[in-house]
mmCIF file of C-alpha atoms in Angstrom:
data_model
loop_
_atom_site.group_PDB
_atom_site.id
_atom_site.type_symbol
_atom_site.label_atom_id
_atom_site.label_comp_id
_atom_site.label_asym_id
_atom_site.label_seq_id
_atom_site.Cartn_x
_atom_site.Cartn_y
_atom_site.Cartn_z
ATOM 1 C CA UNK Y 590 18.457 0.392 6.171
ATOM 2 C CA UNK Y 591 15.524 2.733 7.151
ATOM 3 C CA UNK Y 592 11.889 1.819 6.944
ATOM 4 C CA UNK Y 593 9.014 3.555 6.996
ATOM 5 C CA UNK Y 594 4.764 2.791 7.782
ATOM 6 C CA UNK Y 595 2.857 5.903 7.494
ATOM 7 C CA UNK Y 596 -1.290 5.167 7.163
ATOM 8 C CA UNK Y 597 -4.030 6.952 7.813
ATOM 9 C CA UNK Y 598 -7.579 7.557 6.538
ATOM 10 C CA UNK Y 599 -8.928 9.699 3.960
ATOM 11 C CA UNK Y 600 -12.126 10.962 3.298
ATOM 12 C CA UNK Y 601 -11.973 10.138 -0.189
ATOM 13 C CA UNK Y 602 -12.148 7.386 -2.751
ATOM 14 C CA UNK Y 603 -9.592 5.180 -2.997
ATOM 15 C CA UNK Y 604 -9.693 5.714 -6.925
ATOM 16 C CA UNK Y 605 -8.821 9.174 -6.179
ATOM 17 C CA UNK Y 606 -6.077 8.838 -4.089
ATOM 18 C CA UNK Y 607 -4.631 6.169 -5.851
ATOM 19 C CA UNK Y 608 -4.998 8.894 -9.134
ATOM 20 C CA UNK Y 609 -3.246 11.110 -7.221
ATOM 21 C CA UNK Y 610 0.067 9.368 -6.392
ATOM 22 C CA UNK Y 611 0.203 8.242 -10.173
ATOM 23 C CA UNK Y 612 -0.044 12.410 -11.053
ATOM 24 C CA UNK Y 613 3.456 12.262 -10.809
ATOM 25 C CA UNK Y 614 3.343 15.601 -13.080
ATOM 26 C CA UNK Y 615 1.677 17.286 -10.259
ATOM 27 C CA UNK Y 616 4.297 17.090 -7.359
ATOM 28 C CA UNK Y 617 5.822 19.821 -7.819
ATOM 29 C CA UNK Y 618 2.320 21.843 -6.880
ATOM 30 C CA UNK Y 619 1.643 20.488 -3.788
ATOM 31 C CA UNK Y 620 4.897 18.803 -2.285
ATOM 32 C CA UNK Y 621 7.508 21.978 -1.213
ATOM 33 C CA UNK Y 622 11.198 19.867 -1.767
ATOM 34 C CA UNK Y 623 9.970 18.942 -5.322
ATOM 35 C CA UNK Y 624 11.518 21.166 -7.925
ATOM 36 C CA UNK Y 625 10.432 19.003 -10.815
ATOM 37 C CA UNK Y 626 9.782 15.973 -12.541
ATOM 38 C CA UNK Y 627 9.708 13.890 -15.478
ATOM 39 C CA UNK Y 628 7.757 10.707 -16.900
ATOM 40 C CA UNK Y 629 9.940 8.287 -18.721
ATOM 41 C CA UNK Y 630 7.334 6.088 -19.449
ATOM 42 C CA UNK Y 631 3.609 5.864 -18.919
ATOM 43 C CA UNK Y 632 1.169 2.998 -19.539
ATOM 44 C CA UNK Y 633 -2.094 1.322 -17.319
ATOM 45 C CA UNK Y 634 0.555 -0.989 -15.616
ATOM 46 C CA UNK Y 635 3.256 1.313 -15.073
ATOM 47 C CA UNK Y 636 4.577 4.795 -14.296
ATOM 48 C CA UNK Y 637 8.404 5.184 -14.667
ATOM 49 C CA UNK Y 638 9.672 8.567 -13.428
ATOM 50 C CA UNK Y 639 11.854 10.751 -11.551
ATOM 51 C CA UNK Y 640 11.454 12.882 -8.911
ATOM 52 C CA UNK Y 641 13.878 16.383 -8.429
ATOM 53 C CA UNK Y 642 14.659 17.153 -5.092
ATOM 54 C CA UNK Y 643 15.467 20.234 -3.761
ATOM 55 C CA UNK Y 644 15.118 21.209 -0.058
ATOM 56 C CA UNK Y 645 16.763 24.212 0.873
ATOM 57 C CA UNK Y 646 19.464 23.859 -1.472
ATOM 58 C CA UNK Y 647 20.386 20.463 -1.490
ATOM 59 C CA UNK Y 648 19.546 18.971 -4.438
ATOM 60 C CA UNK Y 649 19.286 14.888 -5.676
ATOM 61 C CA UNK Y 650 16.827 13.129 -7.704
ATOM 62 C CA UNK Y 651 14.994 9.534 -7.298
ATOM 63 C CA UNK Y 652 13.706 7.870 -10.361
ATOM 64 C CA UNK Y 653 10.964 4.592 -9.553
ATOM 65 C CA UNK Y 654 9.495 2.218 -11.827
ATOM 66 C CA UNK Y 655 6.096 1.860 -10.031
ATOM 67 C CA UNK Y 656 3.838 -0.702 -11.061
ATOM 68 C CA UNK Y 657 0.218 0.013 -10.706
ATOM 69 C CA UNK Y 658 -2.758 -2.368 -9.692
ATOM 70 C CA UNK Y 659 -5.240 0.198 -9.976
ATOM 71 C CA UNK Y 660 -6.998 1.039 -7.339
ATOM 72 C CA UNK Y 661 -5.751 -0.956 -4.734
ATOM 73 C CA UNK Y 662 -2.085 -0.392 -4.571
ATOM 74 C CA UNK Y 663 1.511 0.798 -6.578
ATOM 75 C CA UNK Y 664 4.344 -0.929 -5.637
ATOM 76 C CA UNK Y 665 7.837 0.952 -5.964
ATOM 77 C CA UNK Y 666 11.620 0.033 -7.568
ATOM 78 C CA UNK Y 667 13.996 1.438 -7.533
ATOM 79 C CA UNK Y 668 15.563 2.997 -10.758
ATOM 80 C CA UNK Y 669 18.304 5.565 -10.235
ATOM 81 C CA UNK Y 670 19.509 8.220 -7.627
ATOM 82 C CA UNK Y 671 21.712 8.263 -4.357
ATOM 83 C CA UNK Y 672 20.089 4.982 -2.904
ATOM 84 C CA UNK Y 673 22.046 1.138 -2.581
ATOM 85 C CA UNK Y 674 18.287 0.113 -2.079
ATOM 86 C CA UNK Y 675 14.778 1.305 -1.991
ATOM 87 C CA UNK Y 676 11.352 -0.729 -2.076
ATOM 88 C CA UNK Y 677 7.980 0.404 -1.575
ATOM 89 C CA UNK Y 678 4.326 0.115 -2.454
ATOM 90 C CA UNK Y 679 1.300 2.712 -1.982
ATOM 91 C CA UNK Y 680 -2.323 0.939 -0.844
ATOM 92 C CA UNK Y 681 -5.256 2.543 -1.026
ATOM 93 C CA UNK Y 682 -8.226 0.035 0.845
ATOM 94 C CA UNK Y 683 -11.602 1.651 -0.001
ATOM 95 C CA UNK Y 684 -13.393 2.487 3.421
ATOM 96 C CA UNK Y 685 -16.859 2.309 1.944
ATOM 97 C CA UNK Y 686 -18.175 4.249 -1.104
ATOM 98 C CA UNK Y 687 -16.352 7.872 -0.095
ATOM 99 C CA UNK Y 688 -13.093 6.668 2.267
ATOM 100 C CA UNK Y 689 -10.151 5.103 2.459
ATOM 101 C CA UNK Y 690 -6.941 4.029 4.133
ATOM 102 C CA UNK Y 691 -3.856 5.305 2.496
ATOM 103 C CA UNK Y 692 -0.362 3.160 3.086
ATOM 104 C CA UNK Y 693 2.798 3.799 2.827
ATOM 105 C CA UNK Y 694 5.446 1.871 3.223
ATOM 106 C CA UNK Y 695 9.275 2.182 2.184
ATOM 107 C CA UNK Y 696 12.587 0.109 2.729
ATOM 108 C CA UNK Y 697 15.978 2.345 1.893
ATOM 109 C CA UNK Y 698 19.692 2.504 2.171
ATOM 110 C CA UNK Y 699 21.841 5.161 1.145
ATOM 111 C CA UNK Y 700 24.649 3.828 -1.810
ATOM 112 C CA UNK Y 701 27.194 5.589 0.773
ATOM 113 C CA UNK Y 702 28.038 6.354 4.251
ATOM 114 C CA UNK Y 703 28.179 10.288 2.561
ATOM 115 C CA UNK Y 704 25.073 10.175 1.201
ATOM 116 C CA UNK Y 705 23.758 8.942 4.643
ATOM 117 C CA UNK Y 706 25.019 11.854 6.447
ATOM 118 C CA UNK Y 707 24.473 14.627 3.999
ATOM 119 C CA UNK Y 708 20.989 13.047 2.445
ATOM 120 C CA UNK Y 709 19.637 10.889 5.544
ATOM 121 C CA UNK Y 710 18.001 13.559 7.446
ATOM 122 C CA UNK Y 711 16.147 15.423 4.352
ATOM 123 C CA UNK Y 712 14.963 12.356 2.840
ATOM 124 C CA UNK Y 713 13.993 10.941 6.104
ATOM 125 C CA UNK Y 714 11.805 14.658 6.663
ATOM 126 C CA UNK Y 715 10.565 13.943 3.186
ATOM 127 C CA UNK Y 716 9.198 10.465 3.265
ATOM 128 C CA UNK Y 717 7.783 10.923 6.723
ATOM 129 C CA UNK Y 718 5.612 13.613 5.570
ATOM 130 C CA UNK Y 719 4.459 12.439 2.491
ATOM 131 C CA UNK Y 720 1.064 10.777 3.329
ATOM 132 C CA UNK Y 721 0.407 14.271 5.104
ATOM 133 C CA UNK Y 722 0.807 16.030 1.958
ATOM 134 C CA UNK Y 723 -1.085 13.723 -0.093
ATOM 135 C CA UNK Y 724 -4.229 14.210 2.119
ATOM 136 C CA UNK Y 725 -3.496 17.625 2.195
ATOM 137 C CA UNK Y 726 -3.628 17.300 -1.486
ATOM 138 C CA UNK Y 727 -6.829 15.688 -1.469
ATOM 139 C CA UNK Y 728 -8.561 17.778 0.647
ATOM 140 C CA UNK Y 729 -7.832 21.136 -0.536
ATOM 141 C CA UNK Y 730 -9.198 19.585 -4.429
ATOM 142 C CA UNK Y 731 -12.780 19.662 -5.154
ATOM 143 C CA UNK Y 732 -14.813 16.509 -4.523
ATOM 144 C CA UNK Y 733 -15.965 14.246 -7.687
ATOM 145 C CA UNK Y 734 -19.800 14.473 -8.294
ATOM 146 C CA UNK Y 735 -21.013 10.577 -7.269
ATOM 147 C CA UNK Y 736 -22.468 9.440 -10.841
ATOM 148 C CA UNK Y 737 -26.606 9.518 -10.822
ATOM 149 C CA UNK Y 738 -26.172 12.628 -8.066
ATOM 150 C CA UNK Y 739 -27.199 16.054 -8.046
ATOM 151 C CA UNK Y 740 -24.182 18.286 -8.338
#
């Protein structure tokens, strides 16, 4: 079973980080082994969706069932693709009015020895560069006008 602890801090809102990960729809924009994706189901509470991955020419999918606590923190379960297990939540702890620490943390096993070999290495690249891309995300978006400011 591999696990993963990325965190690091943001300069921006928790609220808009934790926006982000939900904008499941945007993925493929920003994050280069996502070919596509799809919502099965949307509400406050939840986001249930899958994720099409493609990195150079290997191709799977992961669908999660990720149950929101806005803005503090999205916990992740597992749905469908090549995994036995995988567990995981998001956190977003505000760092004042404009920052934030982003979390990550994921627990996984591959349903085979196979998908180990073939999959291990290119999901392991994925997941341990996702926070990066988030922030990179964040950054290159323009900032939200504080409410009673001057834009």
């Amino acid at each position: 079973m591999a696990t993963v602890r990325k965190s690091v801090i943001v300069d921006r809102p928790a609220r808009a980080m934790f926006d982000l990960v939900d904008d499941v729809e945007s993925y493929p924009q920003f994050l280069p082994w996502c070919a596509g994706t799809r919502v099965y189901e949307r509400t406050g509470e939840l986001t249930v969706a899958r994720l099409d991955i493609d990195y150079h020419g290997l191709a799977t999918h992961i669908a999660t069932r990720n149950r929101k606590h806005a803005p503090e923190r999205m916990s992740l379960d597992f749905v469908e693709g090549p995994f036995e297990r995988f567990k995981g939540h998001w956190r977003f702890v505000p760092l004042g009015e404009q920052g934030c620490r982003v979390e990550l943390a994921l627990d996984y096993a591959f349903s085979s020895v196979a998908f180990e070999a073939v999959l291990g290495p290119v999901f392991g690249h994925i997941v341990e560069t996702l926070v990066e891309r988030f922030v990179e995300r964040a950054e290159s978006l323009p900032r939200a006008t504080p409410p009673g400011s001057r834009a």
